[in-house]
CSV table of C-alpha atoms in Angstrom, one decimal:
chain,number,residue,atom,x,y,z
A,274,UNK,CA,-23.4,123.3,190.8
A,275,UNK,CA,-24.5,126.5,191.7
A,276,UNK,CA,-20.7,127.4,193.2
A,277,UNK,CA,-19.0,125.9,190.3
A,278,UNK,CA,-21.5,128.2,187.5
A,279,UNK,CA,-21.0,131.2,189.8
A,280,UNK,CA,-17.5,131.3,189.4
A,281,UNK,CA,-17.1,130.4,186.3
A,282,UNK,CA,-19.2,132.8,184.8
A,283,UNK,CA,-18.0,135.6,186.8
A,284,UNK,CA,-14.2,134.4,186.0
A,285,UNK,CA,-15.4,134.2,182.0
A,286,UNK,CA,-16.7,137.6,182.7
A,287,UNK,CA,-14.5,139.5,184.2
A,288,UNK,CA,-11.9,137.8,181.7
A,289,UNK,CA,-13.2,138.9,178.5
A,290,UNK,CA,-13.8,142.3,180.2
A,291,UNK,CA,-10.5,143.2,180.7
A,292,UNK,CA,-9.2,141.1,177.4
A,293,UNK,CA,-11.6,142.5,175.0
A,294,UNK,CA,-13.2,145.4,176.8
A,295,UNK,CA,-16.4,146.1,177.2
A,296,UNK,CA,-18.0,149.3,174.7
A,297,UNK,CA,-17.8,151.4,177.4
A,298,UNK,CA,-13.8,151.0,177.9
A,299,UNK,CA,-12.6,150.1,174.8
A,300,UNK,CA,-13.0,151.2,170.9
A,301,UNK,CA,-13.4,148.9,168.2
A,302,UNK,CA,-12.3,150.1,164.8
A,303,UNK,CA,-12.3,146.9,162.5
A,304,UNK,CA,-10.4,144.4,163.8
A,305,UNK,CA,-8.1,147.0,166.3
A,306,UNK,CA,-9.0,147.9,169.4
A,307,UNK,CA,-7.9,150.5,171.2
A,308,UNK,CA,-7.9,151.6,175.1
A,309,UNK,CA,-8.3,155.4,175.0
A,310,UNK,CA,-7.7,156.4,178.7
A,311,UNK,CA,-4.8,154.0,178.9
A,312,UNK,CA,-2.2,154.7,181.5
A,313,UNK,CA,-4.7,157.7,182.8
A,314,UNK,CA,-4.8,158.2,186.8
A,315,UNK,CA,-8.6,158.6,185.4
A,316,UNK,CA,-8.8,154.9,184.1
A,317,UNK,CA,-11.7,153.2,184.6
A,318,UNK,CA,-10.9,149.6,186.9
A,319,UNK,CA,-11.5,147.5,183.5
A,320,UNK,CA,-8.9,149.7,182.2
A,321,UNK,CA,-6.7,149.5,184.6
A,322,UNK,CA,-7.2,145.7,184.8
A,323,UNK,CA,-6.5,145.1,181.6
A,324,UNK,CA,-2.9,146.4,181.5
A,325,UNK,CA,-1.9,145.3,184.7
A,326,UNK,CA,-3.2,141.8,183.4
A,327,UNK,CA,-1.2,141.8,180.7
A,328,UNK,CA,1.9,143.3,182.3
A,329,UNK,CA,1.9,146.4,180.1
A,330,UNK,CA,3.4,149.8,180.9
A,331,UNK,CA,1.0,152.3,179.0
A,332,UNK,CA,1.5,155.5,177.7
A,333,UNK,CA,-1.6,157.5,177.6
A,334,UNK,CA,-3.2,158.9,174.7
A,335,UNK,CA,-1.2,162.0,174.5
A,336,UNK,CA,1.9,160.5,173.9
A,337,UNK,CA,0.9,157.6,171.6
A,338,UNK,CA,-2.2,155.2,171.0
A,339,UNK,CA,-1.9,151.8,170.9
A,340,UNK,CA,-4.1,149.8,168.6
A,341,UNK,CA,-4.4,145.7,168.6
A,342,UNK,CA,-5.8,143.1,166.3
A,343,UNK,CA,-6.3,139.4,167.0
A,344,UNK,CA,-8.5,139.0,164.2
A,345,UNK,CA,-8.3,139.8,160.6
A,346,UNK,CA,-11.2,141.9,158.8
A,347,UNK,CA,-13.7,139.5,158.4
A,348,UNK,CA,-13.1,138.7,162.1
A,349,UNK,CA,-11.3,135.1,162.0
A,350,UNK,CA,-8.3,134.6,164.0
A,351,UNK,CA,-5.1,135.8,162.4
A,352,UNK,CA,-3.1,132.1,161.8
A,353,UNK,CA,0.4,131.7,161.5
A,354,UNK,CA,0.2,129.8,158.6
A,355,UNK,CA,-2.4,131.3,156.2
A,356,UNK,CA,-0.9,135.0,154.5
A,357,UNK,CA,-1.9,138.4,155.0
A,358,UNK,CA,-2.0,142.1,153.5
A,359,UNK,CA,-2.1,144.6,155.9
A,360,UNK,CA,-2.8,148.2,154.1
A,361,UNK,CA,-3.0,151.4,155.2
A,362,UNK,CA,-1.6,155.0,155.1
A,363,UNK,CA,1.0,157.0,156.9
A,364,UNK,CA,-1.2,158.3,159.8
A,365,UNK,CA,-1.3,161.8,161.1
A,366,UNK,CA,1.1,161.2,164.3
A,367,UNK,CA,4.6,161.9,164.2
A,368,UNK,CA,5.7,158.4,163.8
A,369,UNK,CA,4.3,155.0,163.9
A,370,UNK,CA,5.1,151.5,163.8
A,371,UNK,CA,3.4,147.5,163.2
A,372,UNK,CA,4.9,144.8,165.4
A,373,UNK,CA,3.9,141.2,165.3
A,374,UNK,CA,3.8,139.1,167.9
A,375,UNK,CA,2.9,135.8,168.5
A,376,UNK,CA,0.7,134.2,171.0
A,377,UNK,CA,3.4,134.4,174.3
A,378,UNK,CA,3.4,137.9,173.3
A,379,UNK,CA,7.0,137.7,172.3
A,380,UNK,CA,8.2,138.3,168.8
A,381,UNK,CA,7.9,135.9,166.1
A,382,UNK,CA,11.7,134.1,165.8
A,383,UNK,CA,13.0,134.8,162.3
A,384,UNK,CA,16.5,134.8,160.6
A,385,UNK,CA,16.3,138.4,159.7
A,386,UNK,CA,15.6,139.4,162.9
A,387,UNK,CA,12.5,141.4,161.1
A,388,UNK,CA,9.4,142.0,163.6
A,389,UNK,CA,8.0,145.2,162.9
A,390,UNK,CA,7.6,147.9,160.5
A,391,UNK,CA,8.4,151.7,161.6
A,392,UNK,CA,7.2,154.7,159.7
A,393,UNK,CA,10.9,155.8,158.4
A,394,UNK,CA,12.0,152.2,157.7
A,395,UNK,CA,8.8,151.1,155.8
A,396,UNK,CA,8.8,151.3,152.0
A,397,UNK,CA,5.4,153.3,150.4
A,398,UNK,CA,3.7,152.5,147.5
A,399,UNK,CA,1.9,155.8,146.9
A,400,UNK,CA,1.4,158.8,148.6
A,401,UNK,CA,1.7,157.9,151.8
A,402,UNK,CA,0.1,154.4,151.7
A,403,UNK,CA,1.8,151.0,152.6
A,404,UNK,CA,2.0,147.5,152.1
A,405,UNK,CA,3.1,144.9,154.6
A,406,UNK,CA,2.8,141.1,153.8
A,407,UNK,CA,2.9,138.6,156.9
A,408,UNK,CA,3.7,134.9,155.5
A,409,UNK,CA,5.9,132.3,156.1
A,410,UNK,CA,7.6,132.5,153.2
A,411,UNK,CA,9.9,135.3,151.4
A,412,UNK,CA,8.2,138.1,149.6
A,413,UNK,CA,8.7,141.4,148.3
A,414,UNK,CA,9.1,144.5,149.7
A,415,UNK,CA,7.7,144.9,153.3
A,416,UNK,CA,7.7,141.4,154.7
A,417,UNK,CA,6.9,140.5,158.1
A,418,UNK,CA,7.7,136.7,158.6
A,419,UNK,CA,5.7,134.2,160.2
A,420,UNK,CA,6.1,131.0,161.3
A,421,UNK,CA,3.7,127.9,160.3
A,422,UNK,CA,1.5,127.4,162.9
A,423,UNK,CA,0.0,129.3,165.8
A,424,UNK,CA,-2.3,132.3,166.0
A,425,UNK,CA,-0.9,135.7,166.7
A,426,UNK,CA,-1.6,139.4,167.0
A,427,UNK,CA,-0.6,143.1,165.1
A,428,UNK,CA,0.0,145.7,167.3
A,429,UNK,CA,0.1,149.3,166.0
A,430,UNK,CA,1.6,152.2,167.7
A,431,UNK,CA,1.1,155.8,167.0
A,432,UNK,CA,3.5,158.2,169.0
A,433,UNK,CA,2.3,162.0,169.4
A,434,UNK,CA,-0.6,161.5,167.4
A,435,UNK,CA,-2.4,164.7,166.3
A,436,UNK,CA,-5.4,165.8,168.8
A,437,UNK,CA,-8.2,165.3,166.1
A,438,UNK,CA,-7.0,162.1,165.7
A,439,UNK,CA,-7.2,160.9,169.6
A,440,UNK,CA,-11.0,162.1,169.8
A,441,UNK,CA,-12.5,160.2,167.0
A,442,UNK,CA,-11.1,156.5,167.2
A,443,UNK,CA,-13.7,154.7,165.6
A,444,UNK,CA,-13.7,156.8,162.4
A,445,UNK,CA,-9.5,157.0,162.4
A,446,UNK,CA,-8.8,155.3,158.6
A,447,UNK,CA,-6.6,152.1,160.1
A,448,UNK,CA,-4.9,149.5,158.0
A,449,UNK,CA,-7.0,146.8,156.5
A,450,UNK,CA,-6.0,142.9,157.5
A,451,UNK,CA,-6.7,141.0,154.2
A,452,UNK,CA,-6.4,137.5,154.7
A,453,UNK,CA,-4.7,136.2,151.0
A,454,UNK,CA,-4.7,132.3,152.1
A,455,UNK,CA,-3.8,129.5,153.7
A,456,UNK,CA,-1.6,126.3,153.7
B,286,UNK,CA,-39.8,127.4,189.7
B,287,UNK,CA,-39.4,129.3,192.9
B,288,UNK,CA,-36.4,127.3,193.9
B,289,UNK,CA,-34.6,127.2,190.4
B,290,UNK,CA,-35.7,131.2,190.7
B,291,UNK,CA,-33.5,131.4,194.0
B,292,UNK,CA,-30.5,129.2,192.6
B,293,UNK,CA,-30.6,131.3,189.6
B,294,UNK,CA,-30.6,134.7,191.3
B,295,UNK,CA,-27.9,133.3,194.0
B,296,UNK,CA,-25.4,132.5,191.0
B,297,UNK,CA,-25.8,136.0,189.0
B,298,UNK,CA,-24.9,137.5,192.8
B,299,UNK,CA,-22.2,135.2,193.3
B,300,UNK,CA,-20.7,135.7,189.4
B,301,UNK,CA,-20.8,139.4,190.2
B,302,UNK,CA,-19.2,139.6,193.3
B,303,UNK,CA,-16.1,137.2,191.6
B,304,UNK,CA,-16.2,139.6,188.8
B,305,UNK,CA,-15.9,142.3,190.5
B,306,UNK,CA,-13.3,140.9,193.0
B,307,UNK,CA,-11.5,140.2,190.1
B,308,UNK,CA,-11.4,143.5,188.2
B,309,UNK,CA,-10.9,145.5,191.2
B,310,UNK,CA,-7.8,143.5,192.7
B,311,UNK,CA,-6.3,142.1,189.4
B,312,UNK,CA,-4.4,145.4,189.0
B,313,UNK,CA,-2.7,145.6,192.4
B,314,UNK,CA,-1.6,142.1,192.3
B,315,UNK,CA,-0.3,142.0,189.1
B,316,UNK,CA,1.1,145.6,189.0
B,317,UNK,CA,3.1,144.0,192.6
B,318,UNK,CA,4.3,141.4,190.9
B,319,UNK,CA,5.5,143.3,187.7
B,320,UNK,CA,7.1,145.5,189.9
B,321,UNK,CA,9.1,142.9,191.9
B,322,UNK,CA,10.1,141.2,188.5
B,323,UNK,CA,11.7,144.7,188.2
B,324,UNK,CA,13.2,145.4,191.2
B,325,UNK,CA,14.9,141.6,191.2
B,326,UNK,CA,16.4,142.5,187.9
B,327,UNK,CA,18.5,145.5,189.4
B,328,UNK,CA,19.5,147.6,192.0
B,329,UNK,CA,16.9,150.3,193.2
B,330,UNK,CA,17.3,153.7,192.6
B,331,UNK,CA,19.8,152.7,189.7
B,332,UNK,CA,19.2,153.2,185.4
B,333,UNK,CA,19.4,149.7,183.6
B,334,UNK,CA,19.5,149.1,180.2
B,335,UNK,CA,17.3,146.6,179.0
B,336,UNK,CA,18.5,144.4,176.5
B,337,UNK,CA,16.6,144.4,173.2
B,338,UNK,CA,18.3,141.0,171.6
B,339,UNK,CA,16.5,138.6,169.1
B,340,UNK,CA,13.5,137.2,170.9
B,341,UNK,CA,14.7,137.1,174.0
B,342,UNK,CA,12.2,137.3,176.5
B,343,UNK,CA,12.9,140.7,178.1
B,344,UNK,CA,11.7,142.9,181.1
B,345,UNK,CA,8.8,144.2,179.2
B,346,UNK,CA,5.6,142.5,177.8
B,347,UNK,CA,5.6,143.2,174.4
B,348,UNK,CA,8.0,145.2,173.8
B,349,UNK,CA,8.2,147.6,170.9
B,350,UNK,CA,11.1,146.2,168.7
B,351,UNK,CA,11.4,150.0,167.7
B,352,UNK,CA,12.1,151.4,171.0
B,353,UNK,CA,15.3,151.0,173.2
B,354,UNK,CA,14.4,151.1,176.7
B,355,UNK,CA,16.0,151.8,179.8
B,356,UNK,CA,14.5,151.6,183.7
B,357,UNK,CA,14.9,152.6,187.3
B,358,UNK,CA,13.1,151.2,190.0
B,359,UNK,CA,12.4,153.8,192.3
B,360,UNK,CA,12.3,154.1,196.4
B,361,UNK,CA,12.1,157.7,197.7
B,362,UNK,CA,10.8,156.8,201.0
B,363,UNK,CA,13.3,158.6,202.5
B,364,UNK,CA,15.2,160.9,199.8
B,365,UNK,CA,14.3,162.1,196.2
B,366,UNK,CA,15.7,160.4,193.8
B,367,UNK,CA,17.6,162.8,191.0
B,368,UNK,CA,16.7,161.5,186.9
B,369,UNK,CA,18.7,162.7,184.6
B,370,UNK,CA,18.2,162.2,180.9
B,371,UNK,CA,20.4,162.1,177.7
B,372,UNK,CA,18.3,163.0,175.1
B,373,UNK,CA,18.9,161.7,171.5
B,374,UNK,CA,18.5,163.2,168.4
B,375,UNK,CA,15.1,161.2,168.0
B,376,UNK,CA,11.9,160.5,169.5
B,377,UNK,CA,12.5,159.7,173.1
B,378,UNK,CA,10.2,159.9,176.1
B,379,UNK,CA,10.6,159.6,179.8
B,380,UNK,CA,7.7,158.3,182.0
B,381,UNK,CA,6.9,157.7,185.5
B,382,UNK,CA,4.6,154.9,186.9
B,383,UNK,CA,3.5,154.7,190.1
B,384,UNK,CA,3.5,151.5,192.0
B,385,UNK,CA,0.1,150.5,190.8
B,386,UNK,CA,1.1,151.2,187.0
B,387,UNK,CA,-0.8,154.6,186.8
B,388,UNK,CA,1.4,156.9,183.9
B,389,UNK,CA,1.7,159.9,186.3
B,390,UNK,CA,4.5,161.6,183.9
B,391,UNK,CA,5.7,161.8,180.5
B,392,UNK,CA,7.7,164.1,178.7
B,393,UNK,CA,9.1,164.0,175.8
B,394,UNK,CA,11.9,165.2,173.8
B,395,UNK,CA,10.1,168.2,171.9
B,396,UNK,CA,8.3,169.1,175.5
B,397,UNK,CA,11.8,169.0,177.0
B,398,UNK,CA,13.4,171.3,173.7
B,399,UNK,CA,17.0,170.7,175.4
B,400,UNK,CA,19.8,167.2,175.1
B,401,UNK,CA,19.8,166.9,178.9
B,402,UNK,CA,16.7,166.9,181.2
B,403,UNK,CA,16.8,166.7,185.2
B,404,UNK,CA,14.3,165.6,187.0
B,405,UNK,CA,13.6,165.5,190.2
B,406,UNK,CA,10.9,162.6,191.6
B,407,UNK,CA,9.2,163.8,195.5
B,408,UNK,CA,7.1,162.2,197.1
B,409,UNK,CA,3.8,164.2,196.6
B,410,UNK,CA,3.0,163.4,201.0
B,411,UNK,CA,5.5,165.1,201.7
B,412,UNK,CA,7.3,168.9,202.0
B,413,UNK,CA,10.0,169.4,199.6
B,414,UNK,CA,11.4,173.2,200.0
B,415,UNK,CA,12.2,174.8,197.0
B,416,UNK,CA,15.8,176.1,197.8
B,417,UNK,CA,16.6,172.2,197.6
B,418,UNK,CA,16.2,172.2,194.1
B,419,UNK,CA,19.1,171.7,192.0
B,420,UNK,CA,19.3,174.6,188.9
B,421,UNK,CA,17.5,173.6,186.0
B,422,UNK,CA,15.5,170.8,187.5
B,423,UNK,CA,12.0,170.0,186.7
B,424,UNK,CA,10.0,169.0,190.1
B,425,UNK,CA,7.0,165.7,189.8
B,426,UNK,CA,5.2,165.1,192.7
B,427,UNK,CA,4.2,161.5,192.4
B,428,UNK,CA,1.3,159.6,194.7
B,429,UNK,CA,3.6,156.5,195.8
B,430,UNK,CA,6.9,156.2,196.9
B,431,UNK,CA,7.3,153.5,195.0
B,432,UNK,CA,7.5,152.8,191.8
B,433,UNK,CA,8.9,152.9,187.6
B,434,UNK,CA,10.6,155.6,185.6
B,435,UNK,CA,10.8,154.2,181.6
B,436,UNK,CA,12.9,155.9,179.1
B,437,UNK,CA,11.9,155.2,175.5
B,438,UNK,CA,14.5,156.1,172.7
B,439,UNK,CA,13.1,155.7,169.2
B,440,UNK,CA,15.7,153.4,167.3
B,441,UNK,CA,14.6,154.4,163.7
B,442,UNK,CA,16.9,151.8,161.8
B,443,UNK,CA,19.2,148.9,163.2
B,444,UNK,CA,22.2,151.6,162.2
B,445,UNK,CA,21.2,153.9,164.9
B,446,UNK,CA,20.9,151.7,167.6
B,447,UNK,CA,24.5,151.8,169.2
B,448,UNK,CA,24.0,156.3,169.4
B,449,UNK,CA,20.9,155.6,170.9
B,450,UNK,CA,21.9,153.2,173.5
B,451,UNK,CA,25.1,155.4,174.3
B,452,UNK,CA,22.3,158.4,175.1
B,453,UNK,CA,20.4,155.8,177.2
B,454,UNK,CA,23.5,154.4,179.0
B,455,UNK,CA,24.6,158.2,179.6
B,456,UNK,CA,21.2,158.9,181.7
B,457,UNK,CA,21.5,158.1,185.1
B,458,UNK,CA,18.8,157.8,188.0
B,459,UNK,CA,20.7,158.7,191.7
B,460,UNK,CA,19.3,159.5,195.2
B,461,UNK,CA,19.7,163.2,196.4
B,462,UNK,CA,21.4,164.1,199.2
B,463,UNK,CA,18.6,165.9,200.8
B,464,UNK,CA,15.7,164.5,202.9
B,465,UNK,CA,12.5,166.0,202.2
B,466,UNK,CA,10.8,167.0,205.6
B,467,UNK,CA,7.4,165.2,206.9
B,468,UNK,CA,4.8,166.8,207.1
């Protein structure tokens, strides 16, 4: 008893440390969360953990931030077959882009071959704001398919971001994840 | 009480210590093993292209569908290994890993302000003289002798994708003829 709760709480631990991060590592803004001393010789173990973990080659914050959302706003697991809004504006970086990916972490298999969004191919609605839809079905204007079933995640890359913008990440204005509905 | 006191204190120290065996070893391993997943994909000390097509699963863990990527596994145990570096007329980026995943270079096309870059990768233990340096080459002491260099190439539309691949397929990664002396 007492080997079998000692490791599994320090496996659970140590798992959702270098998944989620602990505040110390990571920054939550919304749903996104973001490792600010990615890729850094500096990086803290978690840190470092967490990329090696996930097999990722990190750029550090100078050259882009990387921002990821499991979750929609209210903080329930994005679903392959319910439909989103994700809205934002262009960001202050010199360009960006929104992948989706699905739970294997590779992209979402779709005729069009469509699986992200970058800042020069997306269409605006405004000045400077955007619209993407993620459903499984066809819709207007910037449309990210899904499938119909399975959870996934947004990833949102900014490359050469402006300085002000890499020292406050929890007050950076990121897209919203509206959740429209479900099948 | 005293004895579920002793239990209880016995499995926090033994969650702690897999924890923190876990955090602190997760990256080596891991790092290894990406690394070897590389290396079996190509010859060391050689530029491959990666192949960005559909959802294939690819070299990379989630790779950015906006990016095309080339890679050279590097060895300079015993020589420096020469990088040079087509640049395109977009965002592009080259980075060096070392073998535990650390980003211990990056520079971009705007920091680079030229189409070609050369770089030269030396092992940072060791004496490299400077009359060995070819003309026009930028020196990067890195900590391991092992290790990743990752070009990025910003591919802004599907249209661009065969110029920026060319620029990718002219960089080249080559041993230099010159052993650096031990120290």
């Amino acid at each position: 008893m007492f080997l079998i709760c000692g490791l599994g709480l320090g496996y659970c631990t140590a798992d959702y440390s270098m998944q989620e991060g602990l505040a110390t590592v990571s920054v939550r803004n919304g749903p996104w969360i973001v490792w600010p001393l990615a890729g850094s010789a500096d990086a803290d173990p978690y840190t470092r953990a967490h990329f090696a973990a996930n097999g990722h080659l990190p750029l550090t914050a100078f050259e882009a931030l990387t921002f990821r959302a499991t979750t929609d706003d209210h903080g329930q697991p994005l679903d392959q077959s319910c439909e989103y809004f994700v809205e934002g504006r262009a960001f202050k970086a010199r360009w960006w882009s929104l992948t989706a990916y699905q739970n294997d972490r590779n992209f979402i298999a779709n005729k069009a071959q469509r699986y992200s969004f970058n800042s020069q191919n997306i269409v605006y609605t405004g000045q400077g704001e955007f619209q993407v839809a993620l459903a499984s079905n066809a819709r207007p204007g910037n449309w990210l398919p899904l499938k119909n079933s399975g959870t996934f995640q947004l990833t949102l890359r900014l490359y050469n971001p402006d300085s002000d913008m890499r020292g406050s990440l929890q007050e950076l204005l990121l897209p919203k994840i509206k959740k429209v509905g479900c099948t | 009480m005293r004895r579920l006191l002793y239990w209880g204190t016995a499995t926090v120290l033994l969650a702690t210590v897999v924890h923190l065996f876990a955090v602190i070893f997760v990256p080596g391993v891991d790092s290894g093993q990406k690394m070897a997943q590389l290396e079996a994909a190509g010859e060391i000390n050689t530029l491959h292209r990666i192949s960005m097509k559909g959802t294939d699963p690819t070299l990379l863990t989630e790779p950015s569908p906006d990016l095309a990527y080339a890679f050279c596994k590097y060895d300079i145990k015993s020589r420096p290994l020469l990088v040079q570096g087509a640049i395109p007329p977009t965002y592009w980026s080259v980075s060096v890993y070392s073998e535990i995943g650390d980003n211990v270079y990056t520079l971009n096309d705007r920091q680079a302000g030229v189409d070609k870059i050369s770089l030269m990768l030396v092992d940072a233990s060791e004496t490299f003289e400077d009359e060995d340096r070819p003309e026009n080459t930028i020196i990067v002491r890195v900590p391991t002798a092992t290790g990743l260099i990752l070009f990025r190439a910003f591919v802004p539309d599907r249209s661009q994708s065969e110029l920026i691949e060319r620029h990718l397929d002219a960089s080249e990664c080559k041993t230099y003829p010159v052993r650096s002396a031990r120290r």
